[in-house]
PDB file of C-alpha atoms in Angstrom:
ATOM      1  CA  MET H   1     -25.381   8.496 -15.321  1.00 91.00           C
ATOM      2  CA  LEU H   2     -21.628   8.251 -14.831  1.00 95.00           C
ATOM      3  CA  LEU H   3     -20.037   5.871 -12.302  1.00 96.00           C
ATOM      4  CA  VAL H   4     -16.607   6.873 -10.956  1.00 96.00           C
ATOM      5  CA  LEU H   5     -14.383   4.699  -8.767  1.00 96.00           C
ATOM      6  CA  ASP H   6     -11.260   5.640  -6.834  1.00 96.00           C
ATOM      7  CA  VAL H   7      -9.561   2.409  -5.739  1.00 95.00           C
ATOM      8  CA  GLY H   8      -7.118   2.944  -2.879  1.00 92.00           C
ATOM      9  CA  ASN H   9      -5.058   0.533  -0.822  1.00 91.00           C
ATOM     10  CA  THR H  10      -7.491   0.683   2.114  1.00 90.00           C
ATOM     11  CA  ASN H  11     -10.790   2.008   0.758  1.00 92.00           C
ATOM     12  CA  THR H  12     -12.595   2.263  -2.554  1.00 95.00           C
ATOM     13  CA  VAL H  13     -14.771   5.339  -3.062  1.00 95.00           C
ATOM     14  CA  LEU H  14     -17.618   5.245  -5.564  1.00 95.00           C
ATOM     15  CA  GLY H  15     -19.684   8.109  -6.906  1.00 95.00           C
ATOM     16  CA  VAL H  16     -22.578   8.456  -9.349  1.00 95.00           C
ATOM     17  CA  PHE H  17     -23.034  11.660 -11.331  1.00 96.00           C
ATOM     18  CA  ALA H  18     -26.326  12.487 -13.021  1.00 90.00           C
ATOM     19  CA  GLN H  19     -26.407  13.773 -16.553  1.00 79.00           C
ATOM     20  CA  GLU H  20     -27.630  17.293 -17.247  1.00 71.00           C
ATOM     21  CA  ALA H  21     -28.019  18.805 -20.700  1.00 58.00           C
ATOM     22  CA  LYS H  22     -26.916  22.403 -20.915  1.00 57.00           C
ATOM     23  CA  ALA H  23     -26.836  24.362 -24.128  1.00 48.00           C
ATOM     24  CA  LYS H  24     -23.597  26.219 -24.742  1.00 54.00           C
ATOM     25  CA  PRO H  25     -23.266  29.347 -26.872  1.00 56.00           C
ATOM     26  CA  PRO H  26     -22.456  28.545 -30.499  1.00 51.00           C
ATOM     27  CA  ARG H  27     -18.883  28.993 -31.646  1.00 49.00           C
ATOM     28  CA  ASN H  28     -18.053  30.871 -34.848  1.00 49.00           C
ATOM     29  CA  GLY H  29     -21.699  30.985 -35.867  1.00 49.00           C
ATOM     30  CA  GLY H  30     -22.193  27.225 -35.471  1.00 47.00           C
ATOM     31  CA  ALA H  31     -24.941  25.335 -33.680  1.00 49.00           C
ATOM     32  CA  ALA H  32     -25.252  25.454 -29.914  1.00 50.00           C
ATOM     33  CA  ASP H  33     -23.544  22.657 -27.980  1.00 51.00           C
ATOM     34  CA  ASP H  34     -26.304  20.609 -26.340  1.00 51.00           C
ATOM     35  CA  SER H  35     -24.039  17.768 -25.223  1.00 53.00           C
ATOM     36  CA  PRO H  36     -25.004  16.495 -21.771  1.00 59.00           C
ATOM     37  CA  ARG H  37     -22.636  16.907 -18.829  1.00 76.00           C
ATOM     38  CA  TYR H  38     -22.320  14.871 -15.656  1.00 79.00           C
ATOM     39  CA  GLU H  39     -22.382  17.616 -13.048  1.00 80.00           C
ATOM     40  CA  ARG H  40     -24.606  16.485 -10.163  1.00 87.00           C
ATOM     41  CA  LEU H  41     -23.270  13.966  -7.641  1.00 93.00           C
ATOM     42  CA  VAL H  42     -26.340  11.955  -6.655  1.00 93.00           C
ATOM     43  CA  ALA H  43     -24.743   9.198  -4.560  1.00 94.00           C
ATOM     44  CA  ASN H  44     -21.402   8.207  -3.083  1.00 95.00           C
ATOM     45  CA  TRP H  45     -20.081   5.340  -0.973  1.00 95.00           C
ATOM     46  CA  ARG H  46     -16.852   4.280   0.738  1.00 94.00           C
ATOM     47  CA  VAL H  47     -16.167   0.533   0.978  1.00 94.00           C
ATOM     48  CA  ALA H  48     -13.166  -1.590   1.947  1.00 94.00           C
ATOM     49  CA  THR H  49     -10.716  -2.508  -0.796  1.00 94.00           C
ATOM     50  CA  ILE H  50     -10.438  -6.319  -0.726  1.00 94.00           C
ATOM     51  CA  ALA H  51      -8.062  -7.674  -3.347  1.00 92.00           C
ATOM     52  CA  THR H  52      -9.308 -11.259  -2.926  1.00 93.00           C
ATOM     53  CA  GLN H  53     -12.943 -10.533  -3.755  1.00 93.00           C
ATOM     54  CA  THR H  54     -14.253 -11.967  -7.006  1.00 95.00           C
ATOM     55  CA  VAL H  55     -16.055 -10.275  -9.868  1.00 96.00           C
ATOM     56  CA  ASP H  56     -19.388 -11.564  -8.577  1.00 96.00           C
ATOM     57  CA  GLU H  57     -18.727 -10.485  -4.980  1.00 96.00           C
ATOM     58  CA  TYR H  58     -17.923  -6.934  -6.068  1.00 96.00           C
ATOM     59  CA  GLY H  59     -20.795  -6.999  -8.532  1.00 94.00           C
ATOM     60  CA  VAL H  60     -23.327  -7.937  -5.853  1.00 95.00           C
ATOM     61  CA  LEU H  61     -21.909  -5.281  -3.517  1.00 95.00           C
ATOM     62  CA  PHE H  62     -22.153  -2.529  -6.127  1.00 95.00           C
ATOM     63  CA  ARG H  63     -25.640  -3.540  -7.256  1.00 93.00           C
ATOM     64  CA  ASN H  64     -26.833  -3.592  -3.619  1.00 95.00           C
ATOM     65  CA  LEU H  65     -25.440  -0.092  -3.081  1.00 95.00           C
ATOM     66  CA  PHE H  66     -27.350   1.062  -6.149  1.00 95.00           C
ATOM     67  CA  ALA H  67     -30.549  -0.550  -4.903  1.00 94.00           C
ATOM     68  CA  MET H  68     -30.232   1.135  -1.495  1.00 94.00           C
ATOM     69  CA  ALA H  69     -29.929   4.511  -3.257  1.00 94.00           C
ATOM     70  CA  SER H  70     -32.848   3.715  -5.609  1.00 94.00           C
ATOM     71  CA  LEU H  71     -30.543   3.873  -8.634  1.00 94.00           C
ATOM     72  CA  GLU H  72     -30.711   1.615 -11.692  1.00 92.00           C
ATOM     73  CA  ALA H  73     -27.495   0.001 -12.919  1.00 91.00           C
ATOM     74  CA  LYS H  74     -28.867   0.058 -16.466  1.00 91.00           C
ATOM     75  CA  GLU H  75     -28.799   3.876 -16.361  1.00 92.00           C
ATOM     76  CA  ILE H  76     -24.997   3.908 -16.189  1.00 93.00           C
ATOM     77  CA  ARG H  77     -23.631   5.183 -19.504  1.00 90.00           C
ATOM     78  CA  GLY H  78     -19.979   5.426 -18.568  1.00 93.00           C
ATOM     79  CA  ILE H  79     -17.481   4.260 -15.937  1.00 96.00           C
ATOM     80  CA  ILE H  80     -14.057   5.686 -15.109  1.00 96.00           C
ATOM     81  CA  ILE H  81     -11.645   4.109 -12.619  1.00 96.00           C
ATOM     82  CA  SER H  82      -8.559   5.421 -10.844  1.00 95.00           C
ATOM     83  CA  SER H  83      -6.697   2.535  -9.212  1.00 94.00           C
ATOM     84  CA  VAL H  84      -3.480   2.140  -7.240  1.00 92.00           C
ATOM     85  CA  VAL H  85      -4.123  -1.584  -6.708  1.00 93.00           C
ATOM     86  CA  PRO H  86      -3.154  -3.241 -10.024  1.00 92.00           C
ATOM     87  CA  PRO H  87      -4.244  -6.792  -9.004  1.00 93.00           C
ATOM     88  CA  LEU H  88      -7.839  -5.516  -8.791  1.00 94.00           C
ATOM     89  CA  ASP H  89      -7.926  -3.921 -12.248  1.00 95.00           C
ATOM     90  CA  SER H  90      -8.981  -7.062 -14.108  1.00 95.00           C
ATOM     91  CA  THR H  91     -11.613  -7.834 -11.453  1.00 96.00           C
ATOM     92  CA  LEU H  92     -13.138  -4.368 -11.699  1.00 96.00           C
ATOM     93  CA  ARG H  93     -13.081  -4.526 -15.474  1.00 96.00           C
ATOM     94  CA  GLY H  94     -15.050  -7.755 -15.239  1.00 96.00           C
ATOM     95  CA  VAL H  95     -17.550  -6.169 -12.835  1.00 95.00           C
ATOM     96  CA  CYS H  96     -18.163  -3.268 -15.232  1.00 96.00           C
ATOM     97  CA  GLU H  97     -18.674  -5.561 -18.203  1.00 94.00           C
ATOM     98  CA  ARG H  98     -20.831  -8.184 -16.469  1.00 94.00           C
ATOM     99  CA  TYR H  99     -22.958  -6.081 -14.117  1.00 94.00           C
ATOM    100  CA  PHE H 100     -23.086  -2.713 -15.922  1.00 94.00           C
ATOM    101  CA  ASN H 101     -22.589  -3.829 -19.525  1.00 93.00           C
ATOM    102  CA  THR H 102     -20.018  -1.053 -19.929  1.00 93.00           C
ATOM    103  CA  GLN H 103     -16.330  -0.909 -20.821  1.00 94.00           C
ATOM    104  CA  PRO H 104     -14.578   1.149 -18.113  1.00 95.00           C
ATOM    105  CA  LEU H 105     -12.032   3.875 -18.772  1.00 95.00           C
ATOM    106  CA  PHE H 106      -8.966   3.482 -16.543  1.00 95.00           C
ATOM    107  CA  VAL H 107      -6.835   6.518 -15.745  1.00 93.00           C
ATOM    108  CA  GLU H 108      -3.646   5.171 -17.308  1.00 86.00           C
ATOM    109  CA  PRO H 109      -1.226   5.835 -20.196  1.00 74.00           C
ATOM    110  CA  GLY H 110      -3.108   7.231 -23.199  1.00 77.00           C
ATOM    111  CA  VAL H 111      -5.792   9.057 -21.214  1.00 88.00           C
ATOM    112  CA  LYS H 112      -6.047  12.809 -21.693  1.00 91.00           C
ATOM    113  CA  THR H 113      -5.806  14.677 -18.401  1.00 91.00           C
ATOM    114  CA  GLY H 114      -5.194  18.210 -19.693  1.00 91.00           C
ATOM    115  CA  MET H 115      -2.309  18.610 -17.257  1.00 93.00           C
ATOM    116  CA  PRO H 116       1.413  18.533 -18.159  1.00 91.00           C
ATOM    117  CA  VAL H 117       3.518  16.524 -15.702  1.00 90.00           C
ATOM    118  CA  LEU H 118       6.999  17.668 -14.643  1.00 90.00           C
ATOM    119  CA  TYR H 119       7.895  14.452 -12.798  1.00 89.00           C
ATOM    120  CA  ASP H 120      11.208  12.916 -13.920  1.00 88.00           C
ATOM    121  CA  ASN H 121       9.353   9.690 -14.773  1.00 87.00           C
ATOM    122  CA  PRO H 122       5.621  10.409 -15.187  1.00 85.00           C
ATOM    123  CA  ALA H 123       4.784   6.687 -15.000  1.00 85.00           C
ATOM    124  CA  GLU H 124       5.696   6.759 -11.304  1.00 87.00           C
ATOM    125  CA  VAL H 125       2.899   9.169 -10.383  1.00 90.00           C
ATOM    126  CA  GLY H 126      -0.170   7.474  -8.879  1.00 89.00           C
ATOM    127  CA  ALA H 127      -3.361   7.907 -10.864  1.00 91.00           C
ATOM    128  CA  ASP H 128      -5.187   9.332  -7.850  1.00 93.00           C
ATOM    129  CA  ARG H 129      -2.586  12.086  -7.449  1.00 94.00           C
ATOM    130  CA  ILE H 130      -3.079  13.278 -11.007  1.00 94.00           C
ATOM    131  CA  VAL H 131      -6.870  13.080 -10.645  1.00 96.00           C
ATOM    132  CA  ASN H 132      -6.730  15.203  -7.484  1.00 96.00           C
ATOM    133  CA  ALA H 133      -4.435  17.738  -9.119  1.00 96.00           C
ATOM    134  CA  VAL H 134      -6.718  18.104 -12.147  1.00 96.00           C
ATOM    135  CA  ALA H 135      -9.769  18.703  -9.951  1.00 96.00           C
ATOM    136  CA  ALA H 136      -7.998  21.119  -7.608  1.00 96.00           C
ATOM    137  CA  PHE H 137      -6.704  23.275 -10.478  1.00 97.00           C
ATOM    138  CA  MET H 138     -10.148  23.374 -12.083  1.00 95.00           C
ATOM    139  CA  LYS H 139     -11.937  24.285  -8.847  1.00 95.00           C
ATOM    140  CA  TYR H 140      -9.408  26.437  -6.988  1.00 94.00           C
ATOM    141  CA  GLY H 141      -6.933  27.609  -9.614  1.00 93.00           C
ATOM    142  CA  GLY H 142      -3.178  27.629  -9.290  1.00 88.00           C
ATOM    143  CA  PRO H 143      -0.789  27.483  -7.719  1.00 96.00           C
ATOM    144  CA  CYS H 144      -2.344  24.952  -5.369  1.00 97.00           C
ATOM    145  CA  ILE H 145      -1.451  22.076  -3.074  1.00 97.00           C
ATOM    146  CA  VAL H 146      -3.611  18.987  -2.545  1.00 97.00           C
ATOM    147  CA  VAL H 147      -3.194  17.074   0.717  1.00 97.00           C
ATOM    148  CA  ASP H 148      -4.753  13.619   0.417  1.00 96.00           C
ATOM    149  CA  PHE H 149      -5.167  11.784   3.724  1.00 93.00           C
ATOM    150  CA  GLY H 150      -5.243   8.132   2.707  1.00 89.00           C
ATOM    151  CA  THR H 151      -3.189   5.036   3.509  1.00 89.00           C
ATOM    152  CA  ALA H 152      -0.287   7.335   2.689  1.00 92.00           C
ATOM    153  CA  THR H 153      -0.590  11.096   2.984  1.00 94.00           C
ATOM    154  CA  THR H 154       0.393  12.848  -0.230  1.00 95.00           C
ATOM    155  CA  PHE H 155       1.112  16.501  -0.922  1.00 97.00           C
ATOM    156  CA  ASP H 156       0.738  17.339  -4.624  1.00 97.00           C
ATOM    157  CA  CYS H 157       1.772  20.680  -6.094  1.00 97.00           C
ATOM    158  CA  VAL H 158       0.291  22.371  -9.163  1.00 97.00           C
ATOM    159  CA  SER H 159       1.789  25.507 -10.698  1.00 95.00           C
ATOM    160  CA  ALA H 160      -0.071  28.676 -11.646  1.00 95.00           C
ATOM    161  CA  ARG H 161      -0.030  27.424 -15.268  1.00 94.00           C
ATOM    162  CA  GLY H 162      -1.642  24.109 -14.395  1.00 94.00           C
ATOM    163  CA  GLU H 163       1.470  21.915 -14.422  1.00 94.00           C
ATOM    164  CA  TYR H 164       1.813  18.992 -12.047  1.00 95.00           C
ATOM    165  CA  GLN H 165       5.139  19.715 -10.345  1.00 95.00           C
ATOM    166  CA  GLY H 166       5.481  16.779  -7.946  1.00 95.00           C
ATOM    167  CA  GLY H 167       5.081  16.568  -4.207  1.00 95.00           C
ATOM    168  CA  VAL H 168       5.693  14.731  -0.966  1.00 96.00           C
ATOM    169  CA  ILE H 169       4.661  11.260   0.248  1.00 96.00           C
ATOM    170  CA  CYS H 170       4.675  10.238   3.902  1.00 94.00           C
ATOM    171  CA  PRO H 171       3.066   7.440   5.972  1.00 92.00           C
ATOM    172  CA  GLY H 172      -0.598   8.000   6.744  1.00 90.00           C
ATOM    173  CA  ILE H 173      -1.770   8.543  10.293  1.00 89.00           C
ATOM    174  CA  GLY H 174      -3.323   5.067  10.306  1.00 87.00           C
ATOM    175  CA  ILE H 175      -0.010   3.436   9.387  1.00 87.00           C
ATOM    176  CA  SER H 176       1.755   5.450  12.098  1.00 86.00           C
ATOM    177  CA  ALA H 177      -0.809   4.348  14.682  1.00 86.00           C
ATOM    178  CA  ASP H 178      -0.620   0.683  13.614  1.00 86.00           C
ATOM    179  CA  ALA H 179       3.172   0.698  13.913  1.00 86.00           C
ATOM    180  CA  LEU H 180       2.926   2.097  17.445  1.00 85.00           C
ATOM    181  CA  PHE H 181       0.351  -0.463  18.577  1.00 86.00           C
ATOM    182  CA  GLU H 182       2.172  -3.412  17.012  1.00 84.00           C
ATOM    183  CA  ARG H 183       5.522  -2.490  18.552  1.00 85.00           C
ATOM    184  CA  THR H 184       4.280  -1.885  22.106  1.00 85.00           C
ATOM    185  CA  ALA H 185       2.908  -4.546  24.420  1.00 78.00           C
ATOM    186  CA  ARG H 186       0.676  -2.447  26.679  1.00 79.00           C
ATOM    187  CA  LEU H 187      -0.576   0.409  24.523  1.00 81.00           C
ATOM    188  CA  PRO H 188      -4.150  -0.157  23.283  1.00 81.00           C
ATOM    189  CA  ARG H 189      -5.644   0.752  19.936  1.00 82.00           C
ATOM    190  CA  VAL H 190      -7.563   3.992  20.201  1.00 84.00           C
ATOM    191  CA  ASP H 191     -10.208   5.801  18.212  1.00 81.00           C
ATOM    192  CA  MET H 192      -8.660   8.426  15.951  1.00 83.00           C
ATOM    193  CA  ARG H 193     -10.042  11.775  17.112  1.00 85.00           C
ATOM    194  CA  LYS H 194      -9.048  15.222  18.269  1.00 88.00           C
ATOM    195  CA  PRO H 195      -8.414  15.038  22.036  1.00 87.00           C
ATOM    196  CA  VAL H 196     -10.127  17.342  24.504  1.00 85.00           C
ATOM    197  CA  SER H 197      -6.766  18.536  25.842  1.00 87.00           C
ATOM    198  CA  ILE H 198      -3.235  18.314  24.509  1.00 91.00           C
ATOM    199  CA  ILE H 199      -2.094  17.032  27.911  1.00 93.00           C
ATOM    200  CA  GLY H 200      -3.509  13.546  28.247  1.00 89.00           C
ATOM    201  CA  THR H 201      -4.520  12.388  31.734  1.00 87.00           C
ATOM    202  CA  THR H 202      -5.117   8.787  30.630  1.00 88.00           C
ATOM    203  CA  THR H 203      -3.220   6.402  28.378  1.00 87.00           C
ATOM    204  CA  VAL H 204      -5.931   6.665  25.737  1.00 88.00           C
ATOM    205  CA  GLY H 205      -5.940  10.469  25.964  1.00 88.00           C
ATOM    206  CA  SER H 206      -2.163  10.615  25.737  1.00 90.00           C
ATOM    207  CA  LEU H 207      -2.157   8.378  22.681  1.00 89.00           C
ATOM    208  CA  GLN H 208      -4.848  10.426  20.951  1.00 89.00           C
ATOM    209  CA  SER H 209      -2.995  13.640  21.713  1.00 91.00           C
ATOM    210  CA  GLY H 210       0.289  12.277  20.377  1.00 91.00           C
ATOM    211  CA  LEU H 211      -1.267  10.896  17.199  1.00 91.00           C
ATOM    212  CA  TYR H 212      -3.401  13.937  16.437  1.00 92.00           C
ATOM    213  CA  TYR H 213      -1.040  16.781  17.327  1.00 93.00           C
ATOM    214  CA  GLY H 214       2.040  14.890  16.190  1.00 93.00           C
ATOM    215  CA  TYR H 215       0.528  14.309  12.767  1.00 93.00           C
ATOM    216  CA  LEU H 216      -0.866  17.834  12.582  1.00 94.00           C
ATOM    217  CA  GLY H 217       2.666  19.115  13.213  1.00 95.00           C
ATOM    218  CA  LEU H 218       3.988  16.939  10.384  1.00 95.00           C
ATOM    219  CA  VAL H 219       1.337  18.239   7.974  1.00 96.00           C
ATOM    220  CA  ASP H 220       1.802  21.907   8.837  1.00 96.00           C
ATOM    221  CA  GLY H 221       5.591  21.567   8.819  1.00 96.00           C
ATOM    222  CA  ILE H 222       5.583  20.191   5.266  1.00 97.00           C
ATOM    223  CA  LEU H 223       3.002  22.752   4.095  1.00 97.00           C
ATOM    224  CA  GLU H 224       5.072  25.613   5.518  1.00 96.00           C
ATOM    225  CA  LEU H 225       8.052  24.532   3.414  1.00 96.00           C
ATOM    226  CA  LEU H 226       5.939  24.001   0.288  1.00 96.00           C
ATOM    227  CA  LEU H 227       4.328  27.419   0.640  1.00 96.00           C
ATOM    228  CA  GLN H 228       7.801  28.978   0.814  1.00 95.00           C
ATOM    229  CA  GLU H 229       8.450  27.394  -2.596  1.00 94.00           C
ATOM    230  CA  LEU H 230       5.094  28.156  -4.248  1.00 95.00           C
ATOM    231  CA  GLY H 231       4.163  31.455  -2.587  1.00 92.00           C
ATOM    232  CA  GLU H 232       1.863  32.521   0.217  1.00 86.00           C
ATOM    233  CA  HIS H 233      -1.137  32.924  -2.099  1.00 91.00           C
ATOM    234  CA  THR H 234      -1.155  29.215  -2.937  1.00 95.00           C
ATOM    235  CA  SER H 235      -4.489  27.463  -2.340  1.00 95.00           C
ATOM    236  CA  VAL H 236      -4.295  24.446  -0.019  1.00 96.00           C
ATOM    237  CA  VAL H 237      -7.078  21.866  -0.186  1.00 96.00           C
ATOM    238  CA  ALA H 238      -7.440  18.615   1.765  1.00 96.00           C
ATOM    239  CA  THR H 239      -9.262  15.452   0.758  1.00 95.00           C
ATOM    240  CA  GLY H 240      -9.340  11.793   1.766  1.00 91.00           C
ATOM    241  CA  GLY H 241     -10.787   9.785   4.623  1.00 85.00           C
ATOM    242  CA  LEU H 242      -9.230  11.803   7.466  1.00 86.00           C
ATOM    243  CA  ALA H 243      -9.289  15.209   5.773  1.00 91.00           C
ATOM    244  CA  SER H 244     -11.979  16.575   8.077  1.00 89.00           C
ATOM    245  CA  LEU H 245     -10.116  15.432  11.200  1.00 88.00           C
ATOM    246  CA  ILE H 246      -6.680  16.829  10.386  1.00 89.00           C
ATOM    247  CA  GLY H 247      -7.576  19.491   7.832  1.00 87.00           C
ATOM    248  CA  THR H 248      -9.786  21.490  10.160  1.00 86.00           C
ATOM    249  CA  GLY H 249      -6.947  21.816  12.667  1.00 90.00           C
ATOM    250  CA  SER H 250      -4.268  22.911  10.194  1.00 93.00           C
ATOM    251  CA  LYS H 251      -2.985  26.481  10.002  1.00 93.00           C
ATOM    252  CA  TYR H 252      -2.623  26.271   6.231  1.00 95.00           C
ATOM    253  CA  ILE H 253      -5.451  24.085   4.916  1.00 95.00           C
ATOM    254  CA  LYS H 254      -8.316  26.408   3.963  1.00 89.00           C
ATOM    255  CA  GLN H 255     -10.536  23.970   2.061  1.00 92.00           C
ATOM    256  CA  VAL H 256     -11.667  20.441   2.915  1.00 95.00           C
ATOM    257  CA  ASP H 257     -13.150  18.827  -0.202  1.00 94.00           C
ATOM    258  CA  ASP H 258     -14.381  15.294   0.455  1.00 93.00           C
ATOM    259  CA  PHE H 259     -15.367  14.728  -3.168  1.00 94.00           C
ATOM    260  CA  LEU H 260     -12.300  16.182  -4.894  1.00 96.00           C
ATOM    261  CA  THR H 261     -11.158  12.844  -6.363  1.00 95.00           C
ATOM    262  CA  LEU H 262     -14.640  12.021  -7.636  1.00 96.00           C
ATOM    263  CA  GLU H 263     -14.823  15.441  -9.301  1.00 95.00           C
ATOM    264  CA  GLY H 264     -11.424  14.871 -10.894  1.00 96.00           C
ATOM    265  CA  LEU H 265     -12.554  11.558 -12.340  1.00 96.00           C
ATOM    266  CA  ARG H 266     -15.644  13.245 -13.773  1.00 95.00           C
ATOM    267  CA  ILE H 267     -13.533  15.975 -15.371  1.00 94.00           C
ATOM    268  CA  ILE H 268     -11.115  13.481 -16.946  1.00 95.00           C
ATOM    269  CA  TRP H 269     -14.030  11.384 -18.222  1.00 94.00           C
ATOM    270  CA  GLU H 270     -15.502  14.408 -19.984  1.00 92.00           C
ATOM    271  CA  ARG H 271     -12.123  15.270 -21.508  1.00 92.00           C
ATOM    272  CA  ASN H 272     -11.945  11.785 -23.032  1.00 92.00           C
ATOM    273  CA  ALA H 273     -15.610  11.201 -23.909  1.00 84.00           C
ATOM    274  CA  GLY H 274     -16.306  10.879 -27.595  1.00 61.00           C
ATOM    275  CA  SER H 275     -12.661  10.924 -28.622  1.00 51.00           C
ATOM    276  CA  LYS H 276      -9.845   8.438 -28.854  1.00 43.00           C
ATOM    277  CA  PRO H 277      -7.495   8.890 -25.840  1.00 37.00           C
ATOM    278  CA  ALA H 278      -4.365  10.763 -26.746  1.00 36.00           C
ATOM    279  CA  ARG H 279      -0.892   9.484 -26.005  1.00 34.00           C
ATOM    280  CA  GLU H 280       0.043  12.493 -23.928  1.00 37.00           C
ATOM    281  CA  SER H 281      -1.644  15.199 -21.913  1.00 38.00           C
ATOM    282  CA  ALA H 282      -2.559  18.409 -23.698  1.00 37.00           C
ATOM    283  CA  PRO H 283      -1.661  21.672 -21.942  1.00 40.00           C
ATOM    284  CA  PRO H 284      -4.504  23.963 -20.859  1.00 41.00           C
ATOM    285  CA  LYS H 285      -6.037  26.186 -23.557  1.00 38.00           C
ATOM    286  CA  ALA H 286      -4.672  29.343 -21.986  1.00 38.00           C
ATOM    287  CA  GLN H 287      -1.203  27.852 -22.052  1.00 38.00           C
ATOM    288  CA  ARG H 288      -1.465  26.816 -25.713  1.00 36.00           C
ATOM    289  CA  ALA H 289      -2.420  30.370 -26.645  1.00 35.00           C
ATOM    290  CA  SER H 290       0.399  31.964 -24.702  1.00 35.00           C
ATOM    291  CA  SER H 291       3.306  33.686 -26.391  1.00 33.00           C
ATOM    292  CA  PRO H 292       6.605  31.818 -26.927  1.00 34.00           C
ATOM    293  CA  ALA H 293       8.242  33.914 -24.219  1.00 34.00           C
ATOM    294  CA  THR H 294       5.842  32.559 -21.604  1.00 34.00           C
ATOM    295  CA  GLU H 295       5.751  28.917 -22.745  1.00 38.00           C
ATOM    296  CA  PRO H 296       6.626  26.500 -19.912  1.00 41.00           C
ATOM    297  CA  PRO H 297       9.624  24.175 -20.183  1.00 43.00           C
ATOM    298  CA  ALA H 298       9.222  20.912 -22.061  1.00 44.00           C
ATOM    299  CA  THR H 299       6.960  18.548 -20.176  1.00 46.00           C
ATOM    300  CA  LYS H 300       6.444  14.818 -20.153  1.00 53.00           C
ATOM    301  CA  ALA H 301       3.255  12.919 -20.791  1.00 53.00           C
ATOM    302  CA  TRP H 302       1.382  11.297 -17.937  1.00 58.00           C
ATOM    303  CA  PRO H 303       1.301   8.630 -16.971  1.00 51.00           C
ATOM    304  CA  GLY H 304       3.409   7.175 -19.764  1.00 43.00           C
ATOM    305  CA  LYS H 305       7.021   6.659 -20.579  1.00 41.00           C
ATOM    306  CA  PRO H 306       9.325   9.610 -21.231  1.00 40.00           C
ATOM    307  CA  ARG H 307       9.554  10.591 -24.862  1.00 39.00           C
ATOM    308  CA  SER H 308      12.292   8.934 -26.880  1.00 38.00           C
ATOM    309  CA  ARG H 309      15.044  11.136 -28.147  1.00 35.00           C
TER     310      ARG H 309
END
């Protein structure tokens, strides 16, 4: 089995993929490819990201989650981690080595993603944004936009040729709500949900209406501008903790994919399994075979330093 972890500022999402052997047609008269693939998500969990927890505290938590799902830690053959919380990286590495007896693969410089990055400085792009983009292009094609509702809400754009173009970052709805509650003396914290009516008849209802419809307006306003850039046939997919809440009310979001990041981690693991990680991302096969007239502009590796001149 394959264990994938997406470590965010607020939550950490874990997933376990089961291994399935599928024979592939032989190439050029060679033997069939019987290499196993991790294609079936058998368990997933969302837990709080706590930077102060120790290796043993995280280890006990993960092993208990496995026990509740009737899974054996010894069956884990690989682990891949996407993290935007650097202080936790060494802790998670220790958890993988001590409790799963496995060296984890971090999505970091040197890992093959299969996606060229057009960011001015590729090292600035969060690992989770690249993971989402890889999964979205594989599942929905391009051009596409991924809206990830996390601590921050990110909008990531992928071209028709599978290039990561960049995107938009704005405060998440939770951050917006916290700022409102902390700056006002009499407004209570409210449950984040879609209100019954846009016109609130109570303080709680008014707050829920403002948070929900105000944030929905922000999301659709940004998507409208992005779609003008990328074209009206662009696929828009939402993921993240609040994707179901906001995504289902959007005019432009057509897909809500709760497991998009986990799928992206699985895809990147398979692209790196059995080979030494490359120093830069390889362009998609179709792009490599294209004629010189249709080659994209020079791209930069992700997430590493720009090439020296």
